[in-house]
Amino acid sequence: MNPALSRKRLNQLALPAIVAGIAEPLLSITDTAIVGNIPEDGLESLAAVGIVGSFLSMLIWILGQTRSAIAAIISQYLGAGKLDDITSLPAQAIYLNVGVSILILVSTLFFSAEIFQLLNASGKILEYCLSYYHIRVWGFPLTLFTFAIMGIFQGLQNTTWPMLIALVGAGLNILLDFLLVYGWEGLIPAMHLEGAAWASLISQFVMAILAFYLLFTQSPIRLAVQFPIHPEMKRLVGMALNLFVRTLSLNIALLFAVREATALGDRYIGAHTIAINLWLFSAFFIDGYSAAGKILGGRFLGARDYDSLWLLAKKTVTYGIWISLILMVLGGVFYREIGQIFSGDPLVLGSFNSIFIIVILGLPFNTIAFIFDGIFKGLGEMRYLRNVLLIATFLGFLPVLYLGKYLDWGLYGIWAAFTVWMLLRGLTLIWKFRRKFRPLL
């Protein structure tokens, strides 16, 4: 067996990736939990965080896909023993990505009211969305910069430094949330919702500085732009564009879910905000073995080691399923306590408790989809990933969502749509992987 597939080596890659992965949604979860417990206007603030968080996640996920493209190409060159041939590409990709993100940032500022009105925000919730967004959005380019550097480290088979970056950011965000949202008597005034926005922005800035420092001191990659444009830039942009379309369709699902939950009423968007944050938290928790699959999958493909690639898929899915089962048990035992972390409103908690069982039962489906997502990213199969998401979203998620709306299922309809969505994604990826690589063994 390839030494890279030993349990020790997989865990060396996966465990830091799990920590780094859960630190990302932890930024939003912290805002959700702390803002949801503000004595005045906690329900409206919670709704605003959910709406803005969904929109910002869409922007970050869409443009943040350069991270996966960079990681895939670097890992393939590493597997082929040609790393020196790729050192100028990351800087060119990062500056292109950050430049585009700044253009999008400026554009959305002018139309932010219209954007959140499309998501059914109105009145005080719309007012809170705007005040929160106009601060948090400035962290958008910083996050993309940090993500791209994390992708470089992943391509180099290193998940430890991304973990450190994420931990520093998450820890700082939690500390600043308490200080700025609730204040410190006599020293720091309570800033409520705007305090949560500033906490996230400061944390994102610190993460970007730390990422730059670690890249400079701990890797052979430099961010000085070199010309001419690297020949692999065309393939990287092609991968990123396919992932752009894929992630756009993914976020269509998330935003339509937010829109329909908001239309149901304040307590429902509050309950949905808690559920989707926990869903994302579990997704990134499981995603550690997906990251290992992405890192090693690209390396094995570069080395044409198809036996190890097949075994990699089996092992990462097995470990991921065990993690999802543990999360299911913990969620089932502590679901009431989990809800109370985020809100004390009995109406919000009642709605949340009624749908959390669907979130829990869907975790094994999520595991299969997320892990094969990672493996396919490492293989550079971005076009197929794009097509899978388009099919799952437009032929699975949206029809079930609007069937649920027509039948008046409420939040149950929204989360039934999520379950069908993930099931379609996972089954389609398994079919493709078996069809393509089984004959090569």
CSV table of N, CA and C in Angstrom, one decimal, residues 175-295:
chain,number,residue,atom,x,y,z
A,175,LEU,N,-13.4,36.4,20.4
A,175,LEU,CA,-13.1,37.4,21.4
A,175,LEU,C,-13.6,38.7,21.0
A,176,LEU,N,-13.4,39.2,19.8
A,176,LEU,CA,-13.9,40.5,19.4
A,176,LEU,C,-15.4,40.5,19.4
A,177,ASP,N,-16.1,39.4,19.0
A,177,ASP,CA,-17.6,39.4,19.1
A,177,ASP,C,-18.1,39.8,20.4
A,178,PHE,N,-17.6,39.1,21.5
A,178,PHE,CA,-18.0,39.4,22.8
A,178,PHE,C,-17.7,40.9,23.2
A,179,LEU,N,-16.5,41.3,22.9
A,179,LEU,CA,-16.1,42.7,23.2
A,179,LEU,C,-16.9,43.8,22.5
A,180,LEU,N,-17.1,43.6,21.2
A,180,LEU,CA,-17.7,44.6,20.4
A,180,LEU,C,-19.2,44.6,20.4
A,181,VAL,N,-19.8,43.4,20.4
A,181,VAL,CA,-21.3,43.3,20.4
A,181,VAL,C,-21.9,43.7,21.8
A,182,TYR,N,-21.4,43.1,22.9
A,182,TYR,CA,-21.9,43.4,24.2
A,182,TYR,C,-21.2,44.6,24.9
A,183,GLY,N,-19.9,44.9,24.4
A,183,GLY,CA,-19.2,46.0,25.1
A,183,GLY,C,-18.5,45.5,26.3
A,184,TRP,N,-17.6,46.4,26.8
A,184,TRP,CA,-16.9,46.2,28.1
A,184,TRP,C,-17.1,47.5,28.9
A,185,GLU,N,-17.9,47.4,30.0
A,185,GLU,CA,-18.3,48.5,30.7
A,185,GLU,C,-17.1,49.5,31.1
A,186,GLY,N,-17.3,50.7,30.7
A,186,GLY,CA,-16.3,51.7,31.0
A,186,GLY,C,-15.2,51.8,30.0
A,187,LEU,N,-15.0,50.8,29.1
A,187,LEU,CA,-13.9,50.8,28.1
A,187,LEU,C,-14.4,50.8,26.7
A,188,ILE,N,-15.3,49.8,26.4
A,188,ILE,CA,-15.8,49.6,25.0
A,188,ILE,C,-17.3,49.7,25.0
A,189,PRO,N,-17.9,50.6,24.2
A,189,PRO,CA,-19.4,50.6,24.2
A,189,PRO,C,-20.0,49.4,23.4
A,190,ALA,N,-21.2,49.0,23.8
A,190,ALA,CA,-21.8,47.9,23.1
A,190,ALA,C,-22.2,48.4,21.7
A,191,MET,N,-21.8,47.7,20.6
A,191,MET,CA,-22.0,48.1,19.2
A,191,MET,C,-23.1,47.2,18.6
A,192,HIS,N,-23.5,46.1,19.3
A,192,HIS,CA,-24.6,45.2,18.8
A,192,HIS,C,-24.2,44.6,17.5
A,193,LEU,N,-25.1,44.7,16.5
A,193,LEU,CA,-24.9,44.1,15.2
A,193,LEU,C,-23.7,44.6,14.5
A,194,GLU,N,-23.4,45.9,14.5
A,194,GLU,CA,-22.3,46.4,13.9
A,194,GLU,C,-21.0,46.0,14.5
A,195,GLY,N,-21.0,45.7,15.8
A,195,GLY,CA,-19.9,45.1,16.5
A,195,GLY,C,-19.5,43.8,15.9
A,196,ALA,N,-20.5,42.9,15.6
A,196,ALA,CA,-20.2,41.6,15.0
A,196,ALA,C,-19.6,41.8,13.6
A,197,ALA,N,-20.0,42.8,12.9
A,197,ALA,CA,-19.4,43.0,11.6
A,197,ALA,C,-18.0,43.4,11.7
A,198,TRP,N,-17.7,44.3,12.6
A,198,TRP,CA,-16.3,44.8,12.8
A,198,TRP,C,-15.4,43.6,13.3
A,199,ALA,N,-16.0,42.8,14.1
A,199,ALA,CA,-15.2,41.6,14.6
A,199,ALA,C,-14.8,40.7,13.5
A,200,SER,N,-15.7,40.5,12.6
A,200,SER,CA,-15.4,39.6,11.4
A,200,SER,C,-14.3,40.3,10.5
A,201,LEU,N,-14.5,41.6,10.3
A,201,LEU,CA,-13.6,42.3,9.4
A,201,LEU,C,-12.2,42.3,9.9
A,202,ILE,N,-12.0,42.6,11.2
A,202,ILE,CA,-10.7,42.7,11.8
A,202,ILE,C,-10.0,41.3,11.8
A,203,SER,N,-10.8,40.2,12.0
A,203,SER,CA,-10.3,38.9,12.0
A,203,SER,C,-9.8,38.5,10.6
A,204,GLN,N,-10.6,38.9,9.6
A,204,GLN,CA,-10.2,38.6,8.2
A,204,GLN,C,-8.9,39.3,7.8
A,205,PHE,N,-8.7,40.5,8.3
A,205,PHE,CA,-7.5,41.2,8.0
A,205,PHE,C,-6.3,40.5,8.7
A,206,VAL,N,-6.4,40.1,9.9
A,206,VAL,CA,-5.3,39.4,10.6
A,206,VAL,C,-5.0,38.1,9.9
A,207,MET,N,-6.0,37.4,9.5
A,207,MET,CA,-5.8,36.1,8.8
A,207,MET,C,-5.0,36.3,7.5
A,208,ALA,N,-5.3,37.4,6.7
A,208,ALA,CA,-4.6,37.7,5.5
A,208,ALA,C,-3.2,38.0,5.7
A,209,ILE,N,-2.9,38.8,6.8
A,209,ILE,CA,-1.5,39.1,7.1
A,209,ILE,C,-0.7,37.9,7.5
A,210,LEU,N,-1.3,37.0,8.3
A,210,LEU,CA,-0.7,35.8,8.8
A,210,LEU,C,-0.4,34.8,7.6
A,211,ALA,N,-1.4,34.7,6.7
A,211,ALA,CA,-1.3,33.9,5.5
A,211,ALA,C,-0.1,34.3,4.6
A,212,PHE,N,0.0,35.6,4.4
A,212,PHE,CA,1.1,36.2,3.6
A,212,PHE,C,2.5,35.9,4.3
A,213,TYR,N,2.5,36.0,5.6
A,213,TYR,CA,3.8,35.8,6.3
A,213,TYR,C,4.2,34.3,6.2
A,214,LEU,N,3.3,33.4,6.4
A,214,LEU,CA,3.6,32.0,6.3
A,214,LEU,C,4.0,31.5,4.9
A,215,LEU,N,3.3,32.1,3.9
A,215,LEU,CA,3.7,31.7,2.6
A,215,LEU,C,5.1,32.2,2.3
A,216,PHE,N,5.5,33.4,2.7
A,216,PHE,CA,6.8,33.9,2.5
A,216,PHE,C,7.9,33.1,3.2
A,217,THR,N,7.6,32.7,4.4
A,217,THR,CA,8.6,32.0,5.2
A,217,THR,C,8.6,30.5,5.2
A,218,GLN,N,7.5,29.9,4.7
A,218,GLN,CA,7.3,28.4,4.8
A,218,GLN,C,7.1,27.7,3.5
A,219,SER,N,7.3,28.4,2.4
A,219,SER,CA,7.0,27.8,1.1
A,219,SER,C,8.0,28.4,0.0
A,220,PRO,N,8.1,27.6,-1.1
A,220,PRO,CA,9.0,28.2,-2.2
A,220,PRO,C,8.2,29.1,-3.1
A,221,ILE,N,6.9,29.3,-2.8
A,221,ILE,CA,6.1,30.1,-3.7
A,221,ILE,C,6.2,31.6,-3.3
A,222,ARG,N,6.3,32.5,-4.3
A,222,ARG,CA,6.4,33.9,-4.0
A,222,ARG,C,5.3,34.6,-4.7
A,223,LEU,N,4.9,35.8,-4.2
A,223,LEU,CA,3.8,36.6,-4.7
A,223,LEU,C,4.2,37.7,-5.7
A,224,ALA,N,5.5,37.8,-6.0
A,224,ALA,CA,5.9,38.7,-7.0
A,224,ALA,C,5.5,38.2,-8.4
A,225,VAL,N,4.8,39.1,-9.1
A,225,VAL,CA,4.3,38.7,-10.4
A,225,VAL,C,5.4,38.6,-11.4
A,226,GLN,N,5.4,37.4,-12.1
A,226,GLN,CA,6.4,37.2,-13.2
A,226,GLN,C,5.8,37.1,-14.5
A,227,PHE,N,6.4,37.6,-15.5
A,227,PHE,CA,5.9,37.4,-16.9
A,227,PHE,C,6.9,36.6,-17.7
A,228,PRO,N,6.4,35.9,-18.8
A,228,PRO,CA,5.0,36.0,-19.3
A,228,PRO,C,4.0,35.2,-18.5
A,229,ILE,N,2.7,35.3,-18.9
A,229,ILE,CA,1.7,34.5,-18.2
A,229,ILE,C,2.0,33.1,-18.4
A,230,HIS,N,1.9,32.4,-17.2
A,230,HIS,CA,2.2,30.9,-17.2
A,230,HIS,C,1.2,30.2,-18.2
A,231,PRO,N,1.8,29.1,-18.9
A,231,PRO,CA,0.9,28.4,-19.8
A,231,PRO,C,-0.3,27.7,-19.1
A,232,GLU,N,-0.1,27.4,-17.8
A,232,GLU,CA,-1.2,26.7,-17.1
A,232,GLU,C,-2.3,27.7,-16.7
A,233,MET,N,-2.1,29.0,-16.9
A,233,MET,CA,-3.1,29.9,-16.5
A,233,MET,C,-4.4,29.7,-17.2
A,234,LYS,N,-4.4,29.3,-18.5
A,234,LYS,CA,-5.6,29.0,-19.3
A,234,LYS,C,-6.4,27.9,-18.6
A,235,ARG,N,-5.6,26.8,-18.2
A,235,ARG,CA,-6.3,25.6,-17.6
A,235,ARG,C,-6.9,26.0,-16.2
A,236,LEU,N,-6.1,26.8,-15.5
A,236,LEU,CA,-6.6,27.3,-14.2
A,236,LEU,C,-7.8,28.1,-14.3
A,237,VAL,N,-7.8,29.1,-15.2
A,237,VAL,CA,-9.0,29.9,-15.4
A,237,VAL,C,-10.2,29.1,-15.9
A,238,GLY,N,-9.9,28.1,-16.8
A,238,GLY,CA,-11.0,27.2,-17.2
A,238,GLY,C,-11.6,26.4,-16.0
A,239,MET,N,-10.7,25.9,-15.1
A,239,MET,CA,-11.2,25.2,-13.9
A,239,MET,C,-12.0,26.2,-13.0
A,240,ALA,N,-11.5,27.4,-12.8
A,240,ALA,CA,-12.1,28.3,-12.0
A,240,ALA,C,-13.5,28.8,-12.5
A,241,LEU,N,-13.6,28.9,-13.9
A,241,LEU,CA,-14.9,29.3,-14.5
A,241,LEU,C,-15.9,28.2,-14.3
A,242,ASN,N,-15.5,26.9,-14.5
A,242,ASN,CA,-16.4,25.8,-14.3
A,242,ASN,C,-16.9,25.8,-12.8
A,243,LEU,N,-15.9,26.0,-11.9
A,243,LEU,CA,-16.3,26.0,-10.5
A,243,LEU,C,-17.1,27.3,-10.2
A,244,PHE,N,-16.9,28.4,-10.9
A,244,PHE,CA,-17.7,29.6,-10.8
A,244,PHE,C,-19.1,29.3,-11.1
A,245,VAL,N,-19.4,28.6,-12.2
A,245,VAL,CA,-20.8,28.3,-12.6
A,245,VAL,C,-21.3,27.3,-11.6
A,246,ARG,N,-20.5,26.3,-11.2
A,246,ARG,CA,-21.0,25.3,-10.2
A,246,ARG,C,-21.4,25.9,-8.9
A,247,THR,N,-20.5,26.8,-8.4
A,247,THR,CA,-20.8,27.5,-7.1
A,247,THR,C,-21.9,28.5,-7.2
A,248,LEU,N,-22.1,29.1,-8.4
A,248,LEU,CA,-23.3,29.9,-8.6
A,248,LEU,C,-24.5,29.1,-8.5
A,249,SER,N,-24.6,27.9,-9.1
A,249,SER,CA,-25.8,27.1,-9.0
A,249,SER,C,-26.0,26.6,-7.5
A,250,LEU,N,-24.9,26.4,-6.8
A,250,LEU,CA,-25.0,26.0,-5.4
A,250,LEU,C,-25.6,27.1,-4.6
A,251,ASN,N,-25.1,28.3,-4.9
A,251,ASN,CA,-25.6,29.4,-4.1
A,251,ASN,C,-27.0,29.9,-4.5
A,252,ILE,N,-27.4,29.5,-5.7
A,252,ILE,CA,-28.8,29.7,-6.1
A,252,ILE,C,-29.7,28.9,-5.1
A,253,ALA,N,-29.3,27.7,-4.9
A,253,ALA,CA,-30.1,26.9,-3.9
A,253,ALA,C,-30.1,27.5,-2.5
A,254,LEU,N,-28.9,27.9,-2.0
A,254,LEU,CA,-28.9,28.5,-0.7
A,254,LEU,C,-29.7,29.8,-0.6
A,255,LEU,N,-29.6,30.6,-1.6
A,255,LEU,CA,-30.3,31.9,-1.6
A,255,LEU,C,-31.8,31.8,-1.8
A,256,PHE,N,-32.2,30.8,-2.6
A,256,PHE,CA,-33.7,30.6,-2.8
A,256,PHE,C,-34.2,30.0,-1.5
A,257,ALA,N,-33.4,29.2,-0.7
A,257,ALA,CA,-33.9,28.7,0.5
A,257,ALA,C,-34.0,29.8,1.5
A,258,VAL,N,-33.1,30.8,1.6
A,258,VAL,CA,-33.2,31.9,2.5
A,258,VAL,C,-34.4,32.8,2.1
A,259,ARG,N,-34.6,33.0,0.8
A,259,ARG,CA,-35.7,33.8,0.3
A,259,ARG,C,-37.1,33.2,0.8
A,260,GLU,N,-37.2,31.9,0.6
A,260,GLU,CA,-38.5,31.3,1.0
A,260,GLU,C,-38.6,31.2,2.5
A,261,ALA,N,-37.5,31.0,3.3
A,261,ALA,CA,-37.6,31.0,4.7
A,261,ALA,C,-38.0,32.4,5.2
A,262,THR,N,-37.4,33.5,4.6
A,262,THR,CA,-37.7,34.8,5.0
A,262,THR,C,-39.2,35.1,4.7
A,263,ALA,N,-39.7,34.6,3.6
A,263,ALA,CA,-41.1,34.9,3.3
A,263,ALA,C,-42.1,34.2,4.3
A,264,LEU,N,-41.6,33.2,5.0
A,264,LEU,CA,-42.5,32.5,5.9
A,264,LEU,C,-42.7,33.3,7.2
A,265,GLY,N,-41.7,34.2,7.5
A,265,GLY,CA,-41.8,35.1,8.7
A,265,GLY,C,-40.5,35.1,9.5
A,266,ASP,N,-40.4,36.0,10.5
A,266,ASP,CA,-39.2,36.2,11.2
A,266,ASP,C,-38.7,35.0,12.0
A,267,ARG,N,-39.6,34.3,12.6
A,267,ARG,CA,-39.2,33.1,13.4
A,267,ARG,C,-38.7,32.0,12.5
A,268,TYR,N,-39.2,31.9,11.3
A,268,TYR,CA,-38.7,30.9,10.4
A,268,TYR,C,-37.4,31.2,9.8
A,269,ILE,N,-37.1,32.4,9.4
A,269,ILE,CA,-35.8,32.8,8.9
A,269,ILE,C,-34.8,32.6,10.1
A,270,GLY,N,-35.2,33.0,11.3
A,270,GLY,CA,-34.3,32.8,12.4
A,270,GLY,C,-34.0,31.3,12.6
A,271,ALA,N,-35.0,30.4,12.5
A,271,ALA,CA,-34.7,29.0,12.7
A,271,ALA,C,-33.9,28.5,11.5
A,272,HIS,N,-34.2,28.9,10.3
A,272,HIS,CA,-33.4,28.5,9.2
A,272,HIS,C,-32.0,28.9,9.3
A,273,THR,N,-31.7,30.1,9.8
A,273,THR,CA,-30.4,30.7,9.9
A,273,THR,C,-29.6,29.8,10.9
A,274,ILE,N,-30.2,29.3,12.0
A,274,ILE,CA,-29.5,28.4,12.9
A,274,ILE,C,-29.2,27.1,12.2
A,275,ALA,N,-30.2,26.5,11.5
A,275,ALA,CA,-30.1,25.2,10.9
A,275,ALA,C,-29.0,25.3,9.8
A,276,ILE,N,-29.0,26.3,8.9
A,276,ILE,CA,-28.1,26.3,7.8
A,276,ILE,C,-26.6,26.5,8.3
A,277,ASN,N,-26.5,27.3,9.4
A,277,ASN,CA,-25.1,27.4,10.0
A,277,ASN,C,-24.6,26.1,10.5
A,278,LEU,N,-25.5,25.4,11.2
A,278,LEU,CA,-25.1,24.0,11.7
A,278,LEU,C,-24.8,23.1,10.6
A,279,TRP,N,-25.6,23.2,9.5
A,279,TRP,CA,-25.4,22.3,8.3
A,279,TRP,C,-24.0,22.6,7.7
A,280,LEU,N,-23.7,23.9,7.6
A,280,LEU,CA,-22.4,24.3,7.0
A,280,LEU,C,-21.3,23.9,7.9
A,281,PHE,N,-21.5,24.0,9.3
A,281,PHE,CA,-20.5,23.6,10.2
A,281,PHE,C,-20.2,22.1,10.1
A,282,SER,N,-21.2,21.3,10.0
A,282,SER,CA,-21.0,19.8,9.8
A,282,SER,C,-20.4,19.5,8.5
A,283,ALA,N,-20.8,20.3,7.4
A,283,ALA,CA,-20.2,20.1,6.1
A,283,ALA,C,-18.7,20.3,6.1
A,284,PHE,N,-18.2,21.4,6.7
A,284,PHE,CA,-16.8,21.7,6.8
A,284,PHE,C,-16.1,20.7,7.7
A,285,PHE,N,-16.8,20.2,8.7
A,285,PHE,CA,-16.2,19.2,9.6
A,285,PHE,C,-15.9,17.9,8.8
A,286,ILE,N,-16.9,17.4,8.1
A,286,ILE,CA,-16.7,16.3,7.2
A,286,ILE,C,-15.7,16.5,6.1
A,287,ASP,N,-15.6,17.8,5.7
A,287,ASP,CA,-14.8,18.2,4.5
A,287,ASP,C,-13.3,18.0,4.7
A,288,GLY,N,-12.9,17.7,6.0
A,288,GLY,CA,-11.5,17.5,6.2
A,288,GLY,C,-10.9,16.3,5.4
A,289,TYR,N,-11.7,15.2,5.3
A,289,TYR,CA,-11.3,14.1,4.5
A,289,TYR,C,-11.5,14.4,3.0
A,290,SER,N,-12.4,15.3,2.7
A,290,SER,CA,-12.5,15.7,1.3
A,290,SER,C,-11.3,16.5,0.9
A,291,ALA,N,-10.7,17.3,1.8
A,291,ALA,CA,-9.5,18.0,1.5
A,291,ALA,C,-8.3,17.0,1.3
A,292,ALA,N,-8.3,16.0,2.1
A,292,ALA,CA,-7.3,14.9,1.9
A,292,ALA,C,-7.4,14.3,0.6
A,293,GLY,N,-8.7,14.0,0.2
A,293,GLY,CA,-8.9,13.4,-1.1
A,293,GLY,C,-8.5,14.3,-2.3
A,294,LYS,N,-8.7,15.6,-2.1
A,294,LYS,CA,-8.3,16.6,-3.1
A,294,LYS,C,-6.8,16.7,-3.2
A,295,ILE,N,-6.1,16.7,-2.1
A,295,ILE,CA,-4.7,16.9,-2.1
A,295,ILE,C,-4.0,15.6,-2.7
